[in-house]
Amino acid sequence: MKENKKPVLSRRKFIANTAALSSFFIVPRYVLGKGYTAPSDMITMGFIGAGRQAFSLQKSFLNTGETKIVAACDVYKQKVETFAKQTDEFYAKSANKQTYKACDKFYNFTELLSRKDIDAVVIAVPDFWHAAIAVRAANSGKDIYCEKPLSLTVAEGRAMVNAVNINKRVFQTGSMQRSWPEFRQTAELIRNGYLGDIKLIQVNVGGPPVPYNLPEEQLPSGLDWNLWLGPNTEHVHYNNLLDPVLGNPAWGKWRDYKGMGGGDMTDWGAHMFDIVQWALDMDRSGPVEITPPGVNGADALTYKYANGITMKKEDFGKNHAIRFTGSKGTLDVQRRKLETNPAELKDRVIGPNEIHVYNSQDHYKDFLNAIRKRTQPIADVETGHRSCTVCNIGNIAYETKQYLKWDPVKEKFTNNDKANKMLSRSMKKEWAV
């Protein structure tokens, strides 16, 4: 339930009532000069999910100076209270006041979505909730920033794409590596042929999810466990590692378990396979064959694209990294590190007449700019869905232990009915998409 009963403000009234927040609110943008955001350009945001990742995103969006966070929601009372308190403290400091009330608290995201003054929502909840929330957010007229991996199943990802497109919403996937220079350089080197013909791609991420095996613990006060489980039809008991208390440096281990996450295959795979998709210009497609290890002589999970390029998920000595091997050289990329052979390639300046990919310098401002211009950001919903699909169909290959043929147009396996049934899951009726 919502904590207070005050009436919902329109965006116009909200802007008027918060004019005291900083001095630039009372003068036109052209008077203040470049770098300031006029009140009419400020984007009001609501956060759905107030855990560890949400606090990181909170900082990123507040630092843009282009947003106002007016609401937050979480099924864990202590988390949403802390999130709202930190948001209010930020605005109080900006306004040079002792206190400031800006961020309302909710415990059910549907109430937050009913707010007419919210332009965009940030979805930072476990993967099994993404589709249910994103579809309803799009239907409510909100633009959406959603954490990766985009969805728990391929069918849910496609439902998200459809809802965003039907409602003409702007959607940014939290694949922020696309806004980092080493990954943009990687994509442009590959697309411009500096490595020659790509012979092999190796992606080193962890494996698929495992059955839930944590011991049951006493449910803490302030946590609505049934709502936390949300769309899942299979009940699992509470363990603090699934939803760690604030201050615990561990990431929620829901990622590791079937029915809640996709293991490291989706958690880190959604980042690293995403860069492969980008470099190969496959943002609207994907591989056509998947072979799990031990099948047809494969020594690792192996993908093949229609153009003949082979990609393996295997350890080549660098953690959470990608290696491209081509006829003219090699390229290894990790976060903040790019190594090439020949060595000079990593600093190669891509010329104005060569192929360039979308250039985003800031993943969060890119989303806000796209909202204002009504354009697609660097990691739009289809892109996020396709990259997540690579991870999900890989997990299906692990599960079936069979060679699979994939049709990226129809998004179906052409040789395995059992695998096709794994493209979706049962969901509670009230949250189904």
Coordinates of C-alpha atoms in Angstrom, one line a residue:
M1 CA 0.0 0.0 0.0
K2 CA 1.1 3.6 -0.6
E3 CA 2.4 5.3 2.5
N4 CA 0.6 8.6 2.1
K5 CA -2.7 9.7 0.6
K6 CA -1.7 13.1 -0.9
P7 CA -3.2 13.8 -4.4
V8 CA -1.1 13.0 -7.5
L9 CA 0.5 16.0 -9.1
S10 CA 0.6 16.7 -12.7
R11 CA 4.1 17.1 -14.2
R12 CA 3.5 20.8 -14.7
K13 CA 2.4 21.3 -11.0
F14 CA 5.3 19.2 -9.8
I15 CA 7.8 21.5 -11.7
A16 CA 6.1 24.6 -10.3
N17 CA 6.2 23.2 -6.7
T18 CA 9.9 22.3 -6.9
A19 CA 11.0 25.6 -8.4
A20 CA 13.0 26.3 -5.2
L21 CA 15.2 23.2 -5.7
S22 CA 17.9 25.2 -7.5
S23 CA 18.2 28.7 -8.8
F24 CA 18.2 27.8 -12.4
F25 CA 14.6 26.7 -12.1
I26 CA 13.4 30.4 -12.2
V27 CA 15.2 31.6 -15.3
P28 CA 15.1 30.4 -18.9
R29 CA 17.8 28.0 -20.0
Y30 CA 19.3 30.5 -22.5
V31 CA 20.0 33.0 -19.7
L32 CA 22.0 30.4 -17.8
G33 CA 23.9 29.1 -20.8
K34 CA 25.1 25.8 -22.0
G35 CA 25.0 22.9 -19.6
Y36 CA 21.9 23.7 -17.7
T37 CA 18.6 21.9 -18.0
A38 CA 15.4 24.0 -18.0
P39 CA 12.5 22.8 -15.8
S40 CA 10.4 21.9 -18.8
D41 CA 13.2 19.5 -19.9
M42 CA 13.5 17.8 -16.6
I43 CA 12.4 14.1 -16.8
T44 CA 10.5 12.8 -13.8
M45 CA 11.4 9.2 -12.8
G46 CA 10.1 6.4 -10.6
F47 CA 12.3 3.5 -9.5
I48 CA 10.9 0.0 -9.3
G49 CA 13.3 -1.9 -7.2
A50 CA 15.5 -0.4 -4.4
G51 CA 18.3 -2.9 -4.0
R52 CA 22.0 -2.6 -4.6
Q53 CA 21.8 -2.0 -8.3
A54 CA 19.1 0.6 -7.9
F55 CA 21.3 2.7 -5.7
S56 CA 24.0 2.7 -8.4
L57 CA 21.4 3.7 -11.0
Q58 CA 20.1 6.4 -8.6
K59 CA 23.5 8.0 -8.5
S60 CA 24.0 7.8 -12.2
F61 CA 20.7 9.4 -13.0
L62 CA 20.9 12.1 -10.3
N63 CA 24.4 13.0 -11.6
T64 CA 23.0 13.8 -15.0
G65 CA 21.2 16.9 -13.6
E66 CA 18.4 16.1 -16.0
T67 CA 16.0 14.1 -13.9
K68 CA 13.8 14.3 -10.8
I69 CA 13.2 11.1 -8.9
V70 CA 9.7 11.5 -7.5
A71 CA 8.9 7.9 -6.5
A72 CA 10.4 4.6 -5.5
C73 CA 9.0 1.1 -5.0
D74 CA 10.2 -2.1 -3.4
V75 CA 8.6 -5.1 -1.6
Y76 CA 11.2 -4.7 1.1
K77 CA 10.1 -1.7 3.3
Q78 CA 13.6 -0.9 4.7
K79 CA 15.1 -0.7 1.2
V80 CA 12.5 1.7 -0.3
E81 CA 12.7 3.9 2.8
T82 CA 16.5 4.1 2.5
F83 CA 16.3 4.8 -1.2
A84 CA 13.7 7.6 -0.7
K85 CA 15.7 9.1 2.2
Q86 CA 18.9 9.3 0.1
T87 CA 17.0 10.8 -2.8
D88 CA 15.5 13.5 -0.5
E89 CA 18.9 14.2 1.1
F90 CA 20.4 14.8 -2.4
Y91 CA 17.7 17.3 -3.2
A92 CA 17.9 19.0 0.2
K93 CA 21.7 19.5 -0.3
S94 CA 21.1 20.8 -3.8
A95 CA 18.5 23.3 -2.5
N96 CA 20.7 24.2 0.6
K97 CA 17.9 23.1 2.9
Q98 CA 17.8 21.0 6.0
T99 CA 15.1 18.8 4.7
Y100 CA 13.3 18.2 1.3
K101 CA 10.5 15.9 0.4
A102 CA 10.7 14.7 -3.2
C103 CA 10.5 10.9 -3.4
D104 CA 7.3 9.1 -2.5
K105 CA 7.4 5.5 -1.3
F106 CA 5.4 2.6 -2.7
Y107 CA 5.3 -1.2 -2.0
N108 CA 3.4 -2.3 -5.1
F109 CA 4.7 -1.1 -8.5
T110 CA 1.2 -0.9 -10.0
E111 CA 0.5 2.1 -7.7
L112 CA 3.7 3.8 -8.9
L113 CA 2.7 3.2 -12.5
S114 CA -0.6 5.0 -11.9
R115 CA 1.2 8.2 -11.2
K116 CA 0.5 10.5 -14.2
D117 CA 3.4 12.8 -13.4
I118 CA 6.0 10.1 -14.0
D119 CA 7.6 10.2 -17.4
A120 CA 9.9 7.2 -17.1
V121 CA 10.6 4.2 -14.8
V122 CA 13.8 2.4 -13.9
I123 CA 13.3 -1.3 -13.5
A124 CA 15.9 -2.8 -11.2
V125 CA 14.4 -6.0 -9.9
P126 CA 15.1 -9.8 -10.4
D127 CA 14.9 -11.0 -14.0
F128 CA 11.8 -13.0 -13.4
W129 CA 9.9 -9.8 -12.8
H130 CA 11.2 -7.8 -15.8
A131 CA 8.5 -8.7 -18.4
A132 CA 5.5 -8.4 -16.1
I133 CA 6.6 -4.9 -15.0
A134 CA 7.9 -3.6 -18.3
V135 CA 4.8 -4.6 -20.3
R136 CA 2.6 -2.9 -17.7
A137 CA 4.9 0.2 -17.7
A138 CA 4.7 0.5 -21.4
N139 CA 0.9 0.1 -21.3
S140 CA 0.8 2.9 -18.7
G141 CA 2.6 5.2 -21.1
K142 CA 6.0 5.2 -19.3
D143 CA 9.4 5.2 -21.0
I144 CA 11.6 2.5 -19.5
Y145 CA 15.1 1.9 -18.4
C146 CA 15.4 -1.9 -17.6
E147 CA 18.3 -3.8 -16.2
K148 CA 19.8 -6.6 -18.1
P149 CA 19.4 -9.5 -18.8
L150 CA 16.2 -8.4 -20.4
S151 CA 14.0 -11.4 -19.6
L152 CA 13.9 -14.8 -18.1
T153 CA 12.6 -16.4 -21.3
V154 CA 12.6 -15.7 -25.0
A155 CA 8.8 -15.4 -25.0
E156 CA 8.8 -12.8 -22.3
G157 CA 11.5 -10.8 -24.1
R158 CA 9.3 -10.7 -27.3
A159 CA 6.3 -9.6 -25.2
M160 CA 8.4 -6.7 -23.9
V161 CA 9.4 -5.7 -27.4
N162 CA 5.8 -5.8 -28.6
A163 CA 4.5 -3.7 -25.7
V164 CA 7.1 -1.1 -26.2
N165 CA 6.5 -0.9 -29.9
I166 CA 2.7 -0.8 -29.7
N167 CA 2.8 2.0 -27.1
K168 CA 5.6 3.9 -28.9
R169 CA 7.8 4.0 -25.8
V170 CA 11.5 4.7 -25.4
F171 CA 13.3 1.7 -23.9
Q172 CA 17.0 1.5 -22.8
T173 CA 18.5 -1.8 -21.8
G174 CA 21.0 -1.5 -19.0
S175 CA 23.8 -2.8 -21.3
M176 CA 26.0 0.1 -20.4
Q177 CA 29.1 -1.4 -21.9
R178 CA 27.8 -0.1 -25.3
S179 CA 28.5 3.4 -23.9
W180 CA 32.1 2.6 -23.0
P181 CA 35.0 3.4 -25.5
E182 CA 36.8 0.0 -25.4
F183 CA 33.6 -1.8 -26.5
R184 CA 32.7 0.8 -29.2
Q185 CA 36.3 0.5 -30.5
T186 CA 35.9 -3.3 -30.6
A187 CA 32.7 -3.1 -32.6
E188 CA 34.2 -0.6 -35.1
L189 CA 37.4 -2.6 -35.6
I190 CA 35.5 -5.8 -36.3
R191 CA 33.0 -4.1 -38.6
N192 CA 35.7 -2.4 -40.6
G193 CA 37.6 -5.6 -41.2
Y194 CA 40.8 -4.8 -39.2
L195 CA 41.0 -8.4 -38.0
G196 CA 40.1 -9.7 -41.4
D197 CA 37.7 -12.6 -41.6
I198 CA 36.6 -13.6 -38.1
K199 CA 37.5 -17.3 -37.6
L200 CA 36.5 -17.8 -33.9
I201 CA 35.0 -15.8 -31.1
Q202 CA 35.5 -17.0 -27.5
V203 CA 33.4 -15.6 -24.6
N204 CA 34.4 -16.4 -21.1
V205 CA 31.4 -16.2 -18.7
G206 CA 30.1 -18.6 -16.1
G207 CA 27.5 -21.4 -16.6
P208 CA 23.8 -22.0 -16.4
P209 CA 21.5 -21.8 -13.4
V210 CA 21.1 -24.7 -10.9
P211 CA 18.2 -26.0 -8.9
Y212 CA 17.4 -24.0 -5.8
N213 CA 19.3 -25.4 -2.8
L214 CA 19.6 -22.7 -0.1
P215 CA 18.3 -23.5 3.4
E216 CA 15.1 -21.9 4.6
E217 CA 15.5 -18.9 7.0
Q218 CA 13.1 -16.8 9.0
L219 CA 11.4 -14.1 7.0
P220 CA 12.5 -10.6 8.1
S221 CA 9.9 -8.0 9.0
G222 CA 9.0 -5.5 6.2
L223 CA 9.5 -8.0 3.3
D224 CA 6.5 -9.1 1.4
W225 CA 7.8 -12.5 0.2
N226 CA 4.8 -13.5 -1.9
L227 CA 5.0 -10.2 -3.8
W228 CA 8.8 -10.7 -4.1
L229 CA 8.1 -14.1 -5.8
G230 CA 5.6 -12.3 -8.1
P231 CA 5.0 -14.2 -11.4
N232 CA 6.6 -17.4 -10.3
T233 CA 4.2 -20.3 -10.0
E234 CA 6.7 -22.4 -8.0
H235 CA 7.1 -21.2 -4.4
V236 CA 10.6 -21.1 -2.9
H237 CA 11.3 -20.4 0.7
Y238 CA 13.2 -17.3 1.9
N239 CA 16.9 -17.1 2.3
N240 CA 18.7 -13.8 2.9
L241 CA 21.1 -14.5 0.0
L242 CA 18.2 -14.1 -2.4
D243 CA 17.5 -10.6 -1.3
P244 CA 20.5 -9.4 0.8
V245 CA 19.9 -6.6 3.4
L246 CA 21.3 -3.2 2.5
G247 CA 25.0 -2.9 3.3
N248 CA 25.7 -6.6 2.4
P249 CA 28.2 -6.3 -0.5
A250 CA 26.9 -9.6 -2.1
W251 CA 24.7 -9.5 -5.1
G252 CA 21.3 -11.3 -4.8
K253 CA 21.9 -15.0 -5.5
W254 CA 18.5 -15.4 -7.2
R255 CA 20.6 -15.0 -10.3
D256 CA 22.0 -18.5 -9.8
Y257 CA 18.8 -20.5 -9.6
K258 CA 16.4 -21.9 -12.1
G259 CA 13.1 -20.2 -12.2
M260 CA 14.6 -16.9 -10.9
G261 CA 17.7 -16.3 -13.0
G262 CA 19.8 -17.7 -15.8
G263 CA 23.1 -18.2 -14.0
D264 CA 26.2 -16.3 -15.1
M265 CA 25.2 -17.3 -18.6
T266 CA 22.6 -14.5 -18.5
D267 CA 24.0 -12.3 -15.7
W268 CA 27.4 -11.7 -17.4
G269 CA 26.5 -13.3 -20.7
A270 CA 24.0 -10.5 -21.3
H271 CA 26.9 -8.1 -21.3
M272 CA 29.5 -10.1 -23.2
F273 CA 27.4 -11.8 -25.8
D274 CA 25.8 -8.4 -26.3
I275 CA 29.1 -7.0 -27.5
V276 CA 29.6 -9.9 -29.9
Q277 CA 26.1 -9.2 -31.3
W278 CA 27.0 -5.6 -31.7
A279 CA 30.4 -6.2 -33.4
L280 CA 28.8 -8.7 -35.8
D281 CA 25.9 -6.3 -36.7
M282 CA 23.4 -8.9 -35.4
D283 CA 21.3 -6.7 -33.2
R284 CA 18.2 -7.8 -35.1
S285 CA 19.2 -11.4 -35.5
G286 CA 21.3 -14.1 -33.8
P287 CA 23.0 -17.5 -34.2
V288 CA 21.4 -20.3 -36.1
E289 CA 22.9 -23.4 -34.4
I290 CA 23.8 -24.2 -30.7
T291 CA 25.7 -27.3 -29.7
P292 CA 26.2 -28.1 -26.0
P293 CA 29.5 -29.5 -24.8
G294 CA 29.9 -33.3 -25.3
V295 CA 27.5 -33.3 -28.3
N296 CA 28.8 -33.8 -31.9
G297 CA 32.4 -33.5 -30.6
A298 CA 31.9 -30.0 -29.1
D299 CA 34.3 -29.2 -26.3
A300 CA 32.3 -26.2 -25.2
L301 CA 29.0 -24.6 -25.7
T302 CA 29.2 -23.6 -29.4
Y303 CA 27.2 -21.2 -31.5
K304 CA 27.3 -20.8 -35.2
Y305 CA 25.9 -17.8 -37.2
A306 CA 24.5 -18.0 -40.7
N307 CA 27.6 -16.3 -42.0
G308 CA 29.7 -19.2 -40.8
I309 CA 31.2 -17.5 -37.8
T310 CA 31.7 -19.8 -34.8
M311 CA 31.4 -18.6 -31.2
K312 CA 32.3 -20.6 -28.1
K313 CA 31.6 -20.0 -24.4
E314 CA 34.9 -21.1 -23.0
D315 CA 37.7 -20.1 -20.7
F316 CA 40.7 -18.7 -22.6
G317 CA 42.5 -17.3 -19.5
K318 CA 40.7 -14.0 -19.0
N319 CA 37.6 -13.7 -16.9
H320 CA 34.4 -12.0 -18.2
A321 CA 36.1 -11.3 -21.5
I322 CA 35.8 -11.8 -25.3
R323 CA 38.5 -12.9 -27.8
F324 CA 38.0 -12.3 -31.5
T325 CA 40.4 -14.3 -33.7
G326 CA 40.6 -13.2 -37.3
S327 CA 42.7 -13.8 -40.4
K328 CA 44.7 -10.6 -39.7
G329 CA 45.0 -10.6 -35.9
T330 CA 43.3 -11.0 -32.5
L331 CA 41.4 -8.8 -30.1
D332 CA 40.8 -9.3 -26.4
V333 CA 38.3 -7.0 -24.6
Q334 CA 37.3 -6.7 -21.0
R335 CA 35.9 -3.8 -19.0
R336 CA 38.4 -0.9 -19.2
K337 CA 40.9 -3.1 -21.1
L338 CA 41.5 -3.7 -24.8
E339 CA 44.4 -5.7 -26.2
T340 CA 45.1 -6.3 -29.9
N341 CA 47.5 -8.0 -32.1
P342 CA 48.8 -6.0 -34.0
A343 CA 49.1 -3.8 -30.9
E344 CA 48.5 -0.6 -32.8
L345 CA 44.9 -1.6 -33.6
K346 CA 43.6 -0.8 -30.2
D347 CA 44.3 2.9 -30.8
R348 CA 43.4 3.0 -34.4
V349 CA 41.3 6.1 -35.3
I350 CA 38.3 5.0 -37.3
G351 CA 38.1 7.4 -40.3
P352 CA 35.1 9.5 -41.2
N353 CA 34.4 7.4 -44.3
E354 CA 34.6 4.1 -42.4
I355 CA 31.8 2.3 -40.6
H356 CA 30.8 3.8 -37.3
V357 CA 28.4 2.4 -34.7
Y358 CA 26.1 4.4 -32.5
N359 CA 28.2 6.6 -30.3
S360 CA 27.0 7.1 -26.8
Q361 CA 29.3 8.7 -24.2
D362 CA 26.9 8.3 -21.3
H363 CA 24.3 5.4 -21.1
Y364 CA 21.9 7.4 -18.9
K365 CA 22.0 10.7 -20.7
D366 CA 21.6 8.7 -23.9
F367 CA 18.3 7.4 -22.6
L368 CA 17.1 10.8 -21.5
N369 CA 18.0 12.3 -24.9
A370 CA 16.1 9.6 -26.6
I371 CA 13.1 10.4 -24.5
R372 CA 13.2 14.0 -25.5
K373 CA 13.7 13.3 -29.2
R374 CA 11.5 10.2 -29.2
T375 CA 14.3 8.2 -30.9
Q376 CA 15.8 4.8 -30.1
P377 CA 18.7 4.8 -27.6
I378 CA 21.9 2.8 -28.0
A379 CA 20.5 -0.4 -26.4
D380 CA 16.8 -0.4 -27.4
V381 CA 14.4 -3.1 -26.4
E382 CA 14.9 -5.3 -29.5
T383 CA 18.7 -5.1 -29.1
G384 CA 18.4 -6.1 -25.4
H385 CA 16.0 -8.9 -26.3
R386 CA 18.3 -10.4 -29.0
S387 CA 21.3 -10.4 -26.8
C388 CA 19.4 -12.0 -24.0
T389 CA 18.1 -14.6 -26.4
V390 CA 21.6 -15.7 -27.1
C391 CA 22.0 -16.5 -23.4
N392 CA 18.6 -18.1 -23.0
I393 CA 18.9 -20.5 -25.9
G394 CA 22.4 -21.4 -24.7
N395 CA 20.9 -22.4 -21.4
I396 CA 18.2 -24.4 -23.2
A397 CA 21.0 -26.3 -25.0
Y398 CA 22.7 -27.0 -21.7
E399 CA 19.3 -28.3 -20.3
T400 CA 18.4 -30.5 -23.3
K401 CA 21.9 -31.7 -23.9
Q402 CA 21.0 -31.7 -27.6
Y403 CA 22.2 -30.0 -30.8
L404 CA 19.7 -27.2 -31.6
K405 CA 18.8 -25.4 -34.8
W406 CA 17.5 -21.8 -34.2
D407 CA 15.4 -19.7 -36.5
P408 CA 16.1 -16.0 -35.4
V409 CA 13.2 -14.7 -37.5
K410 CA 10.5 -16.9 -36.1
E411 CA 12.3 -17.3 -32.8
K412 CA 11.7 -21.0 -32.7
F413 CA 13.9 -24.1 -32.7
T414 CA 13.3 -26.0 -36.0
N415 CA 14.4 -29.4 -34.8
N416 CA 13.3 -29.9 -31.2
D417 CA 9.8 -29.5 -29.7
K418 CA 11.0 -30.1 -26.2
A419 CA 13.3 -27.1 -26.5
N420 CA 10.5 -24.9 -27.9
K421 CA 8.5 -25.5 -24.8
M422 CA 11.4 -24.0 -22.8
L423 CA 11.0 -20.7 -24.7
S424 CA 8.3 -19.7 -22.2
R425 CA 7.1 -20.6 -18.7
S426 CA 3.9 -20.6 -16.7
M427 CA 3.2 -17.4 -14.8
K428 CA 0.6 -16.5 -12.2
K429 CA -2.4 -15.2 -14.0
E430 CA -2.3 -11.7 -12.4
W431 CA 1.2 -11.1 -13.7
A432 CA 1.2 -13.0 -17.0
V433 CA 2.3 -11.2 -20.2

